[in-house]
Structure formats: structure tokens, C-alpha cells
Tab-separated table of N, CA, C and O in Angstrom:
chain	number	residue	atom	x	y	z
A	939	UNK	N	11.131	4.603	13.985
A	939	UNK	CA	10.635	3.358	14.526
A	939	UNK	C	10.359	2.401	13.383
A	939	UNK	O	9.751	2.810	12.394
A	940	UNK	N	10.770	1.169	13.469
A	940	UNK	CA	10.362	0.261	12.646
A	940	UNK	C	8.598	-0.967	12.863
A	940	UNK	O	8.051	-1.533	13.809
A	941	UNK	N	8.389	-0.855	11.667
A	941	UNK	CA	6.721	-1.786	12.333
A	941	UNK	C	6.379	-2.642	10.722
A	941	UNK	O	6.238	-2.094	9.629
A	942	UNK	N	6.330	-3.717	10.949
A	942	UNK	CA	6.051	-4.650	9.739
A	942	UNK	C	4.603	-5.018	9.694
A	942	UNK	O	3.748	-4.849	10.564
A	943	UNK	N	4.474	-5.678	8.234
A	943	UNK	CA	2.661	-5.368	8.010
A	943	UNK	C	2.834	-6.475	6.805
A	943	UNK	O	3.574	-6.185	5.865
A	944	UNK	N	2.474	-7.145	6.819
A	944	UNK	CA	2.274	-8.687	6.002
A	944	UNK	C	0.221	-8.722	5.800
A	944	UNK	O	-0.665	-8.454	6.613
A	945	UNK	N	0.177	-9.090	4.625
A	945	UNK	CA	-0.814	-9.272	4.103
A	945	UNK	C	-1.734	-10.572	4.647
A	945	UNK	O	-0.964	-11.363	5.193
A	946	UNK	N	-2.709	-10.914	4.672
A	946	UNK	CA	-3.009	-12.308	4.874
A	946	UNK	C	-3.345	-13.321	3.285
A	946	UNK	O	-3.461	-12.879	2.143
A	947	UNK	N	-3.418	-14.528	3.679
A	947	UNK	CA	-3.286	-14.852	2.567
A	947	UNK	C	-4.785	-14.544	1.893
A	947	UNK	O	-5.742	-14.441	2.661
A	948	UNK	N	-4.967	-14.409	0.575
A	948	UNK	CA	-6.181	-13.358	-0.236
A	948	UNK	C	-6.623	-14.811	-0.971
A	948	UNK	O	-7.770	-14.863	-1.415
A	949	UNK	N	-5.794	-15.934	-1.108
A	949	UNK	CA	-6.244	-16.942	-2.317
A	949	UNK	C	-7.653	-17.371	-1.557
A	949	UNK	O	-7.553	-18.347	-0.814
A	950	UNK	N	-8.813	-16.813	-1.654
A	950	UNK	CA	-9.963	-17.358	-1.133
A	950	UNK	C	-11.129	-17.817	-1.979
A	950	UNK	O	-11.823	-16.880	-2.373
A	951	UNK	N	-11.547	-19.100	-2.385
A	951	UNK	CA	-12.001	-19.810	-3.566
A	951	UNK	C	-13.451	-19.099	-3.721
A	951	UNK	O	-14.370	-19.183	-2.906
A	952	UNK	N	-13.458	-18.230	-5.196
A	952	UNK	CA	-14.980	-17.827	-5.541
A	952	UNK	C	-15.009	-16.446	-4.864
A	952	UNK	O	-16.028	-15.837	-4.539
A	953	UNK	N	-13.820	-16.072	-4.712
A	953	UNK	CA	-13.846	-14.233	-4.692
A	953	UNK	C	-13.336	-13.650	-4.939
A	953	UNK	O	-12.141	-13.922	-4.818
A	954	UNK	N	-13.724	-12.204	-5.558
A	954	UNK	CA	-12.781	-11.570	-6.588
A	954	UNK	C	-12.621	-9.731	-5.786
A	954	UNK	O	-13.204	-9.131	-4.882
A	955	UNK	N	-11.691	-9.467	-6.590
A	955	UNK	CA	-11.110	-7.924	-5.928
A	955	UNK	C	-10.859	-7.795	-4.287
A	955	UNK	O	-11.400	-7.040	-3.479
A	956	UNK	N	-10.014	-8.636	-4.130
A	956	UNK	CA	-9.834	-9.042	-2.300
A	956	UNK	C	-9.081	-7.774	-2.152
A	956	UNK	O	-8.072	-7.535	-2.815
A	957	UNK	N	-9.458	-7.166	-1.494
A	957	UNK	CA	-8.549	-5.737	-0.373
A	957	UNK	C	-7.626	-6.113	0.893
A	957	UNK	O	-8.185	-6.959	1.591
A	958	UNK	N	-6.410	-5.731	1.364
A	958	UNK	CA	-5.923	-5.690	2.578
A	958	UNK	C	-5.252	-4.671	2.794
A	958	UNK	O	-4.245	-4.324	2.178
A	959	UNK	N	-5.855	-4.037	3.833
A	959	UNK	CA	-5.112	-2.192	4.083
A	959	UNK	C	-5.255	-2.310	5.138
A	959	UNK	O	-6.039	-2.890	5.890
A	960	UNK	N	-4.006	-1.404	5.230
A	960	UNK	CA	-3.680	-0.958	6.424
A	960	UNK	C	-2.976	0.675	6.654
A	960	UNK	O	-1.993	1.183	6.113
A	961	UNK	N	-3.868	1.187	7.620
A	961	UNK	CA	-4.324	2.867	7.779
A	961	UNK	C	-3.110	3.194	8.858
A	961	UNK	O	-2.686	2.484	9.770
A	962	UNK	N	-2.704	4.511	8.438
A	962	UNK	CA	-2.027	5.324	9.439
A	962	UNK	C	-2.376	6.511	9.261
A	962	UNK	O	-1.986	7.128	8.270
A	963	UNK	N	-3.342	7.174	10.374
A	963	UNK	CA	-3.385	8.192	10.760
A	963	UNK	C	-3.155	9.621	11.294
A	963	UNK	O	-3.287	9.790	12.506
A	964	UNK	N	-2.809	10.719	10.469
A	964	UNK	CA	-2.060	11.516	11.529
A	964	UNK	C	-3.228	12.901	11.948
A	964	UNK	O	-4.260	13.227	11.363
A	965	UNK	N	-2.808	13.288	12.741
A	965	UNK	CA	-3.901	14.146	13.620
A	965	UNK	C	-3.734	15.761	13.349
A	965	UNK	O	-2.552	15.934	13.052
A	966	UNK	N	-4.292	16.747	13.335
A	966	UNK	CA	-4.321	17.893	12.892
A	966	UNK	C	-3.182	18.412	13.529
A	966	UNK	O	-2.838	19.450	12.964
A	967	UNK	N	-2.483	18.126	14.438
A	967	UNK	CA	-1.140	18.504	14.957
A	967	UNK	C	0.216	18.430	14.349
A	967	UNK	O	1.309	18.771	14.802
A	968	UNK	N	-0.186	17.804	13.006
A	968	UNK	CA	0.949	16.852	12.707
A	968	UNK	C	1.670	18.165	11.695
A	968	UNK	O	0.936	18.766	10.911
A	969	UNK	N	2.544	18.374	11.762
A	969	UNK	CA	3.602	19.153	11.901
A	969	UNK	C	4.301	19.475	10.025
A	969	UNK	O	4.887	20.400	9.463
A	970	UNK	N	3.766	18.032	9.611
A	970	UNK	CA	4.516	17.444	8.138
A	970	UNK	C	5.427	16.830	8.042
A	970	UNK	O	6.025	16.449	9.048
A	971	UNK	N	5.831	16.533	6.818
A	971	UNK	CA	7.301	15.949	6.558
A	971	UNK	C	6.967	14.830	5.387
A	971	UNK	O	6.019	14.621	4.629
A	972	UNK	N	8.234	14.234	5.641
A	972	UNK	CA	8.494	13.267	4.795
A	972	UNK	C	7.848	11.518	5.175
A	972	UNK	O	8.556	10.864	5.942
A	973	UNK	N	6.939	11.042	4.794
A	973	UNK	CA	6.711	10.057	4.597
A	973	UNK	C	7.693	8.614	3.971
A	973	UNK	O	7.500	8.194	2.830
A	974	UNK	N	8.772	7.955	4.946
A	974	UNK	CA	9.435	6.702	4.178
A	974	UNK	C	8.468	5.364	4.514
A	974	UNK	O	7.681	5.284	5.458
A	975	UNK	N	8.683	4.522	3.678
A	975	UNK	CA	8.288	3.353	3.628
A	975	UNK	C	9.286	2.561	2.809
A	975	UNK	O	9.655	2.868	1.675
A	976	UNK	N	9.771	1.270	3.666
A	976	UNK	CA	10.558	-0.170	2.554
A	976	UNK	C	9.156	-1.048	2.220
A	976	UNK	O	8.529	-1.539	3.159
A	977	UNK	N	8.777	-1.189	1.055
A	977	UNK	CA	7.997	-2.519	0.521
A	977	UNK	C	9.168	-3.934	0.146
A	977	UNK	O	10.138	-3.723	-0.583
A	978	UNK	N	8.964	-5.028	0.617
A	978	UNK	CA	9.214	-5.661	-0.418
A	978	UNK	C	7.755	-6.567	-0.665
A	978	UNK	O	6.906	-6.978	0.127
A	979	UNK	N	7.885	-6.656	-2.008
A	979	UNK	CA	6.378	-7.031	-2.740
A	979	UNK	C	6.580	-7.864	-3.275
A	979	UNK	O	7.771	-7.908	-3.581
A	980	UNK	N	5.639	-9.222	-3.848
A	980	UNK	CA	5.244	-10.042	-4.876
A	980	UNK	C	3.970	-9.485	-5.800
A	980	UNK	O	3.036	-10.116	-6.294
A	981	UNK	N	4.185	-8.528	-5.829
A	981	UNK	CA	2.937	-8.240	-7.171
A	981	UNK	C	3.050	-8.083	-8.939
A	981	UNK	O	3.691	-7.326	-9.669
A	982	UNK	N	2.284	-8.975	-9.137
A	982	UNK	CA	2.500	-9.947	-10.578
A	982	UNK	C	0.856	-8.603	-11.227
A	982	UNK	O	-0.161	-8.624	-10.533
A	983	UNK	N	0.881	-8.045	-11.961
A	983	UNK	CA	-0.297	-7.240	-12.980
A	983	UNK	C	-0.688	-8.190	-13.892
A	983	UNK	O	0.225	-8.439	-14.680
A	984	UNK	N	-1.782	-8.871	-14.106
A	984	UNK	CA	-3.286	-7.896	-13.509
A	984	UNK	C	-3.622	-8.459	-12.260
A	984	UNK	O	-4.464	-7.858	-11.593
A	985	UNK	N	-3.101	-9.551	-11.790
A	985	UNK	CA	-3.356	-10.289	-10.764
A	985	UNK	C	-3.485	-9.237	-9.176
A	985	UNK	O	-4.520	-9.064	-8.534
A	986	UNK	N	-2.338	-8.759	-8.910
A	986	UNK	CA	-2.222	-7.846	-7.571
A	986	UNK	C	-1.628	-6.332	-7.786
A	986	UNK	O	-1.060	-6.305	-8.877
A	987	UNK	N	-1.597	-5.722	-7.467
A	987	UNK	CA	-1.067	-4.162	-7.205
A	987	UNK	C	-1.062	-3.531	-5.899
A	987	UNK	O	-2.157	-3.634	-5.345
A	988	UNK	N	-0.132	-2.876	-5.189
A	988	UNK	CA	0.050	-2.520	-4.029
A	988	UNK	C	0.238	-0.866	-4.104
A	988	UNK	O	1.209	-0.394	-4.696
A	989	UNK	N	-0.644	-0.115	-3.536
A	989	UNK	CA	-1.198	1.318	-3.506
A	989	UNK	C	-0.862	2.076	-1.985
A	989	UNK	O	-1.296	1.862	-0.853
A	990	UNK	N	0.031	2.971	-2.484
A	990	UNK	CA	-0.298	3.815	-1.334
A	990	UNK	C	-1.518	4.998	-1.672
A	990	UNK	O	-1.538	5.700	-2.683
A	991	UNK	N	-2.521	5.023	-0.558
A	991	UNK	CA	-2.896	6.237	-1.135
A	991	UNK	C	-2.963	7.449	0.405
A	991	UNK	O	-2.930	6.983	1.544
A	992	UNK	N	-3.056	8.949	0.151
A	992	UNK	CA	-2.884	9.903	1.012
A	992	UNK	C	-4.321	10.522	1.088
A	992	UNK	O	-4.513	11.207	0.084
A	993	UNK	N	-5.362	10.515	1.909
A	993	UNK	CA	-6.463	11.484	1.646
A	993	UNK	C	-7.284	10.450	0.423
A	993	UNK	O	-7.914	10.964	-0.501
A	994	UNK	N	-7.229	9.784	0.498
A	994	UNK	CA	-8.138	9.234	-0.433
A	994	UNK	C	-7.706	8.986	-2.063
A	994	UNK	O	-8.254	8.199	-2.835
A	995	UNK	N	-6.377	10.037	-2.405
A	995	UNK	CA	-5.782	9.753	-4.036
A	995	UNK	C	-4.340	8.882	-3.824
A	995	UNK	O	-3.483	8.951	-2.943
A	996	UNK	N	-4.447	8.152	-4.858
A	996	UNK	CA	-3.467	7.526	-4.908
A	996	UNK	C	-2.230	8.331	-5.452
A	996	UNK	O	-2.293	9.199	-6.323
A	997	UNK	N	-0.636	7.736	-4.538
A	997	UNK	CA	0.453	8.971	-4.528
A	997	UNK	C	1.012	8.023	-5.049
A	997	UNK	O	1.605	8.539	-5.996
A	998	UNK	N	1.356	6.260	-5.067
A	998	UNK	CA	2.388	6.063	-5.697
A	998	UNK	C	2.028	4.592	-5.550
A	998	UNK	O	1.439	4.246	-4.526
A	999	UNK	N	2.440	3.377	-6.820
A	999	UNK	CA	2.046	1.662	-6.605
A	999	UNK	C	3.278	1.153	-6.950
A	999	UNK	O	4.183	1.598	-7.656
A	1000	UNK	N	3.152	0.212	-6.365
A	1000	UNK	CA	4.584	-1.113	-6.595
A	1000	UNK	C	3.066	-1.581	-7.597
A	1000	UNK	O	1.862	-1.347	-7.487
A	1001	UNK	N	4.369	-2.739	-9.065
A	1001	UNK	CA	3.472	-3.484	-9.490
A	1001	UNK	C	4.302	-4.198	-10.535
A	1001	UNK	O	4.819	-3.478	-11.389
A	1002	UNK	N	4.478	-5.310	-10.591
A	1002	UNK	CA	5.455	-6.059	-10.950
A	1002	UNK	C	6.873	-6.318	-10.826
A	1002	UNK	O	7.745	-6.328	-11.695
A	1003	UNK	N	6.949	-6.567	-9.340
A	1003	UNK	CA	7.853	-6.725	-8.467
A	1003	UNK	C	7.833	-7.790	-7.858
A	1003	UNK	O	6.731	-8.305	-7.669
A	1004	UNK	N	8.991	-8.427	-7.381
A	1004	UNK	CA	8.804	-9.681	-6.781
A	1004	UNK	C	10.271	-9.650	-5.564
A	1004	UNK	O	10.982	-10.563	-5.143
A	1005	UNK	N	10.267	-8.308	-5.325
A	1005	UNK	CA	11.726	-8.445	-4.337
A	1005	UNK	C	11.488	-6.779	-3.830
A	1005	UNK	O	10.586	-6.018	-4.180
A	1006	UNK	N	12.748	-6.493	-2.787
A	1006	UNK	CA	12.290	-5.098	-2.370
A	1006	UNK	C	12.036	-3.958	-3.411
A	1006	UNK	O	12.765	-3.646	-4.353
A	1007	UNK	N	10.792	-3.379	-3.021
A	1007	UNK	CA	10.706	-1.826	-3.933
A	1007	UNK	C	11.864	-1.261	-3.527
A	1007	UNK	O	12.632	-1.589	-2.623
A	1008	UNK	N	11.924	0.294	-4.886
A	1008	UNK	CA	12.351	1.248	-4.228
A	1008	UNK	C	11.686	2.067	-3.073
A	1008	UNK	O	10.543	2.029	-2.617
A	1009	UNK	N	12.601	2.695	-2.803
A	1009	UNK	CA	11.873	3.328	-1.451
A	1009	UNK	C	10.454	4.197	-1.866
A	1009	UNK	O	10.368	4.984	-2.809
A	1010	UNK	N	9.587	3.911	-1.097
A	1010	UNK	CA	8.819	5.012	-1.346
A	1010	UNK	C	8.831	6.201	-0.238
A	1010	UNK	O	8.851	6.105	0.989
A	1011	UNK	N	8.813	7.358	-1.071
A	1011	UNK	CA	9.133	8.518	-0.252
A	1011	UNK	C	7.732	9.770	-0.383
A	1011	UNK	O	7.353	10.078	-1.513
A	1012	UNK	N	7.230	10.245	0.545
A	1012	UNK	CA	5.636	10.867	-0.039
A	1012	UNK	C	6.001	11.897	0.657
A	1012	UNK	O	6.598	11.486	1.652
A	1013	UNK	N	5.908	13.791	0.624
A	1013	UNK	CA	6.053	14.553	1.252
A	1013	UNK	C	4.688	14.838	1.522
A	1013	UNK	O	3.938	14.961	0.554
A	1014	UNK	N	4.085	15.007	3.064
A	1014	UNK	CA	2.981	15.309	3.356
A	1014	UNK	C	3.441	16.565	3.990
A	1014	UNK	O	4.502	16.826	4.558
A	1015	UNK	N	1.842	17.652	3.635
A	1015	UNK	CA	2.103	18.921	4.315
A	1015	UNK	C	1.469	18.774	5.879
A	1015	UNK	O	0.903	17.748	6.256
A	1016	UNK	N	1.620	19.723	6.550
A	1016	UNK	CA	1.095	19.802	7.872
A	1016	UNK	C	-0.301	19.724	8.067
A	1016	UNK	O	-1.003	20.399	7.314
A	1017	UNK	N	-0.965	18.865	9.140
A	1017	UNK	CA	-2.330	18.818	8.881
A	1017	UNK	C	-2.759	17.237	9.044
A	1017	UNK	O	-1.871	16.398	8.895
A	1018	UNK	N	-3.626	16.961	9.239
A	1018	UNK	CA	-4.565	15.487	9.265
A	1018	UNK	C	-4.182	15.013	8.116
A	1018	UNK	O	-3.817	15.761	7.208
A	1019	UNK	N	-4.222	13.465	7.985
A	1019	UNK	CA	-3.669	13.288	6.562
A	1019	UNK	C	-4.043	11.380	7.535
A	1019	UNK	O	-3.783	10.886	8.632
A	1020	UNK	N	-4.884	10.874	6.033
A	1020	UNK	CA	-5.334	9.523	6.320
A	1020	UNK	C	-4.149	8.675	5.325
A	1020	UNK	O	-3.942	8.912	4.135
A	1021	UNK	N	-3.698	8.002	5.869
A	1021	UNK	CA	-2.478	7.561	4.681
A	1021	UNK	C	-3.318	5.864	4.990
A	1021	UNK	O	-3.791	5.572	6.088
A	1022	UNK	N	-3.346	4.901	3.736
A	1022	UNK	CA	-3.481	4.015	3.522
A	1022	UNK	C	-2.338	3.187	2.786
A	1022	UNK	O	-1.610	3.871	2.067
A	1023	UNK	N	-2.044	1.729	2.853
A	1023	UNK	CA	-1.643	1.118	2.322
A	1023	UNK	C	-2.076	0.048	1.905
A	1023	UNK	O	-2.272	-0.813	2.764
A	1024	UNK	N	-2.362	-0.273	0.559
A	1024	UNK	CA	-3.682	-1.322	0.322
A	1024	UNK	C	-2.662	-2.141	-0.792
A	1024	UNK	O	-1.838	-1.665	-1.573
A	1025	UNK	N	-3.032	-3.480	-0.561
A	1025	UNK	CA	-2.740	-4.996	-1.414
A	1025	UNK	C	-3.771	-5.046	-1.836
A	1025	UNK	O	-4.628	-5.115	-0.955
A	1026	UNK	N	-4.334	-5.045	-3.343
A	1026	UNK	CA	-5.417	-5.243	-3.908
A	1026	UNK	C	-5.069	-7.197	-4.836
A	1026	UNK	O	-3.996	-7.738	-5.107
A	1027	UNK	N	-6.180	-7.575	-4.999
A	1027	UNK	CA	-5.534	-8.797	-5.776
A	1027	UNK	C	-7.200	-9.432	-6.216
A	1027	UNK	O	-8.263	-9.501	-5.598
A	1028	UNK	N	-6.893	-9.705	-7.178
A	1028	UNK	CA	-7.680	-10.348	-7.857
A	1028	UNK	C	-7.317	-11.869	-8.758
A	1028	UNK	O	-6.277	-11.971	-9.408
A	1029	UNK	N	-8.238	-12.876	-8.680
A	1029	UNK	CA	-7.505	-13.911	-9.090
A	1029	UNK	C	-7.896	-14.897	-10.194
A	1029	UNK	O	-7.626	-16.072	-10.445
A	1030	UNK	N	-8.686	-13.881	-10.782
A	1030	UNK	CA	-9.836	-13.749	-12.578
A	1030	UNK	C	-8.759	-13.216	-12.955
A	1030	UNK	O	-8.282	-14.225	-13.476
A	1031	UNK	N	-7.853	-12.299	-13.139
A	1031	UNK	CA	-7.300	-11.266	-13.957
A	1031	UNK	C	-6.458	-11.923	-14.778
A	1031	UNK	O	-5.811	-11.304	-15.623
């Protein structure tokens, strides 16, 4: 299935370390496998960085990119598993 996820805009005057994530959940049923994702990103370092993380550690970042990533590919084992995808940006950096 395909599902798109756009950031909102973060340029917000007089604030710093802006977050935008977005969670996918899987449930103790979940069987495993392979995790795909297409990014395409504008993230310029130190300014923004884009994080996947699994369970709370980070598995893999786009970061100085300005066109599609490579694929990201994450093998999750069977089991609950909190997967995040977070746009971090800061606009001091």
C-alpha cells in the first residue's frame, strides 16, 4: 500500500529544535519482515535531519539531501515494534 506524509512547514519565528513525526505501530501479532520506505528529502546539516527510529533507537537518517533518498530498508523481528519517522530542524544551527 502506498501512504504519503509531508512535514508542515517548521519556519516558526523564535523557536528552536522543531519536531515532526510520524508513528507506525505494529501490534504483538506482527509476524516481522522487512520494513521499505521512499524519502525524498530537503535536509541541509546542521539545519534539519530526518530519523527513522525503531523502539526508541535510531536505525538509519537521510541528511544532506535535497532529492529522493536511497531506499530505506529496516528488518524488524516479530513482535510490537513502535517505528517513528521524525523531521527534526532547527533554525540557529
Amino acid at each position: 500500500s502506498t501512504t504519503s506524509i509531508k512535514s508542515p512547514n517548521l519556519e516558526v519565528e523564535g523557536k528552536t529544535n522543531i519536531m515532526s513525526n510520524a508513528t507506525l505501530t505494529l501490534c504483538d501479532d506482527f509476524p516481522g519482515g522487512l520494513l521499505r520506505a521512499q524519502v525524498i528529502a530537503s535536509v541541509t546539516p546542521p539545519r534539519d535531519v530526518f530519523i527513522v527510529y525503531v523502539d526508541g533507537e535510531a536505525e538509519t537518517q537521510v541528511v544532506n539531501l535535497n532529492d529522493w533518498a536511497p531506499r530505506v530498508e529496516i528488518e524488524l523481528e516479530p513482535g510490537s515494534h513502535r517505528v517513528d519517522f521524525s523531521y527534526q530542524y532547527n533554525p540557529f544551527r
